[in-house]
Structure formats: C-alpha cells, structure tokens
mmCIF file of C-alpha atoms in Angstrom:
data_model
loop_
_atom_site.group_PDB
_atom_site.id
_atom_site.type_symbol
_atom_site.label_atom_id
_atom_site.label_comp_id
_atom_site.label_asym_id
_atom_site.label_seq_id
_atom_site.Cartn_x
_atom_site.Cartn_y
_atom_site.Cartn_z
ATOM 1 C CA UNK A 36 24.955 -19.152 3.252
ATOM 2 C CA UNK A 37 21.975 -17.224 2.443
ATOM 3 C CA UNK A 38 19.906 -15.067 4.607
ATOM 4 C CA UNK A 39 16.457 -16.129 3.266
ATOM 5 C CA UNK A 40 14.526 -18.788 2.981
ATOM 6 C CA UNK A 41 14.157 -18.892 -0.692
ATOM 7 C CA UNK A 42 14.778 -21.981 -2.691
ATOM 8 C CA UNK A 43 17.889 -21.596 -4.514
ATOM 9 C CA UNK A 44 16.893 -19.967 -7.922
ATOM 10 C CA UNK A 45 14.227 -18.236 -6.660
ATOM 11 C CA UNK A 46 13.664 -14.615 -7.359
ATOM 12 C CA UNK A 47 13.720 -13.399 -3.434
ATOM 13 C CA UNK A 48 10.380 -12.571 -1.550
ATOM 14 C CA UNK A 49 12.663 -9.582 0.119
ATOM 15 C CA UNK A 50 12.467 -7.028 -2.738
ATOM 16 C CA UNK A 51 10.323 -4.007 -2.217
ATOM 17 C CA UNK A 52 7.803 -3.083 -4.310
ATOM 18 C CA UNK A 53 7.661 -1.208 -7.690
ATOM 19 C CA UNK A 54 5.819 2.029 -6.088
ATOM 20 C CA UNK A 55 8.094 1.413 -2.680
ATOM 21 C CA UNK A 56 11.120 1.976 -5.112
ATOM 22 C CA UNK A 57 9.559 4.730 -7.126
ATOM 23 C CA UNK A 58 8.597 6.976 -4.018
ATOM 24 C CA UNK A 59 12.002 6.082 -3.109
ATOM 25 C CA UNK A 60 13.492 7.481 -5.739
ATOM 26 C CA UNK A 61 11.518 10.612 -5.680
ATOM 27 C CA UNK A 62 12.281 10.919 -1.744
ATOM 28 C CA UNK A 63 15.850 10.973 -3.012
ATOM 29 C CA UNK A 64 15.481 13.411 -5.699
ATOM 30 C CA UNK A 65 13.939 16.078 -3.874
ATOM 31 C CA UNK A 66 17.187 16.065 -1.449
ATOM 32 C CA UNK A 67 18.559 17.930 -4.197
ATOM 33 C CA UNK A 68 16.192 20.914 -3.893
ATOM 34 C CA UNK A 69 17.734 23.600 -2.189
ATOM 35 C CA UNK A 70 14.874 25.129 -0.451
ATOM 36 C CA UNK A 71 14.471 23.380 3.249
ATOM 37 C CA UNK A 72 11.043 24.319 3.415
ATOM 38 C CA UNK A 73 9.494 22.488 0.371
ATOM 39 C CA UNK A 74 11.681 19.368 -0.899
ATOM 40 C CA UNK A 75 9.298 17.927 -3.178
ATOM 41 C CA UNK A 76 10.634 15.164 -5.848
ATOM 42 C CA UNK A 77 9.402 13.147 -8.693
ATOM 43 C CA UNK A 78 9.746 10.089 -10.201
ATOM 44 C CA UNK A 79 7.890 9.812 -13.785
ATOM 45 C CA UNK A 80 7.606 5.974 -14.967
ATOM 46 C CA UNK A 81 6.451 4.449 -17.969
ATOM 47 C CA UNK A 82 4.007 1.170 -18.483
ATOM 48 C CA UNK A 83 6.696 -1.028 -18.745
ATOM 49 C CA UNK A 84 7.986 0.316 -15.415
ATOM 50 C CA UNK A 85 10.751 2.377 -16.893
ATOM 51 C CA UNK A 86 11.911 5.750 -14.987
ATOM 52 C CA UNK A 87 12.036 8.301 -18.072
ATOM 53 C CA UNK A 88 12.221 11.369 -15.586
ATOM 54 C CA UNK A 89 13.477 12.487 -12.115
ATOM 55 C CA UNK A 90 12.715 16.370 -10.801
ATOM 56 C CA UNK A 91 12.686 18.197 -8.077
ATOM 57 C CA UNK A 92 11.226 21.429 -7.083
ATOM 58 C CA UNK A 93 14.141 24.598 -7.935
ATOM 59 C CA UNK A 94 15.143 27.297 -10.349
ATOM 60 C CA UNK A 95 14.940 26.210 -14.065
ATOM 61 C CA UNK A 96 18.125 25.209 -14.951
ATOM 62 C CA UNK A 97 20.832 28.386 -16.161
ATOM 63 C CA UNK A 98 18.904 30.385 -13.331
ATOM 64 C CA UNK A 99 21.560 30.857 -10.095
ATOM 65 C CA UNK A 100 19.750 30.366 -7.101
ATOM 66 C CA UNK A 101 22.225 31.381 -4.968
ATOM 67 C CA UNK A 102 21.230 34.723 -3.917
ATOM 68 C CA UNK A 103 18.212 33.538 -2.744
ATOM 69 C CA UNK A 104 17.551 34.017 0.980
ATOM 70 C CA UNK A 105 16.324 30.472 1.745
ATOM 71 C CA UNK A 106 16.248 30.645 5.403
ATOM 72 C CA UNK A 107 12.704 32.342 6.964
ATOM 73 C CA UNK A 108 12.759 35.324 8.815
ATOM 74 C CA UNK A 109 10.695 35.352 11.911
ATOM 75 C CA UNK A 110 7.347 36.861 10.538
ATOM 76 C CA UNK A 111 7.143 34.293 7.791
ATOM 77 C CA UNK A 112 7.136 31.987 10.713
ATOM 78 C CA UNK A 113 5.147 33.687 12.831
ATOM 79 C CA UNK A 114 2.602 33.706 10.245
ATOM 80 C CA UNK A 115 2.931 30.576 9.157
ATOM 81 C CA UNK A 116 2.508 29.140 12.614
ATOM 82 C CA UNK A 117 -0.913 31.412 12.888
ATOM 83 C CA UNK A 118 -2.041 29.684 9.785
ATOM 84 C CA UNK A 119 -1.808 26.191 10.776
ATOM 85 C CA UNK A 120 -3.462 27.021 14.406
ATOM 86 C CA UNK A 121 -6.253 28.698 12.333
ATOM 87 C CA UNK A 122 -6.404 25.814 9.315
ATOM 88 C CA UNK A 123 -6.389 23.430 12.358
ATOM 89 C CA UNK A 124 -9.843 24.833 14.511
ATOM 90 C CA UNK A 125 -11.296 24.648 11.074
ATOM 91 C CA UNK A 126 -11.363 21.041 10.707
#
C-alpha cells in the first residue's frame, strides 16, 4: 500500500529539496534563540551537501543570558513602530 505513484524501487518524487531542508533546519535552529524579537538561525553546508554547522543568534556560550530583560518596554515599541511608518513613506 503505498501513497505514491512511484514505481516500486524508485527514489520518491515527494522529497523536498536540498535548500527546502537546509532553510528548514535553520528555521528550527533559531527557535532556540531566546530573544523573541530576532530568531535568526543558520545552517552552514558543505559541497557535498553535508551540514558542518548549526547557530543561532544568542550570548556566546559560558555567558548567562538570563538577566537579560528580553521583553520591550513601551518606548522601544513606540519607536520602533515610528520607524517602520517613516522607513515605509520612504519607499
């Protein structure tokens, strides 16, 4: 019973792509950054297709990030929100 059409010893047409599973993999990384605002992640790949890094955007590791205040206070809002509006007339 299989779900494809395939011939039987086929590779399957359903896999994703190489870059579909490498931004993948970076989406997933960066869910480990701690900072809400900015979750950026990478995935670093050889030639032959080989991850040989993951990373995502934090402290360098032995650094505590825990008494960080990650959540934005109202002005940082309030002036990030001014900026966009602003950056957005410009275009």
């Amino acid at each position: 019973d299989r779900k494809n059409n395939d011939p039987p010893g086929a590779a399957s047409s359903r896999h994703i792509s190489w870059n579909d599973y490498f931004m993948g993999m970076a989406f997933l990384t960066a869910q480990r950054s701690k900072d809400p605002n900015t979750q950026v992640g990478a995935c670093i790949v050889d030639r032959q297709q080989r991850i040989v890094g993951l990373g995502y955007n934090g402290f360098p590791r032995g650094c505590s990030d825990d008494v960080l205040p990650w959540a934005r206070s109202n002005r940082q809002q309030q002036q990030d929100s001014s900026h966009q509006q602003k950056h957005k007339q410009n275009q």
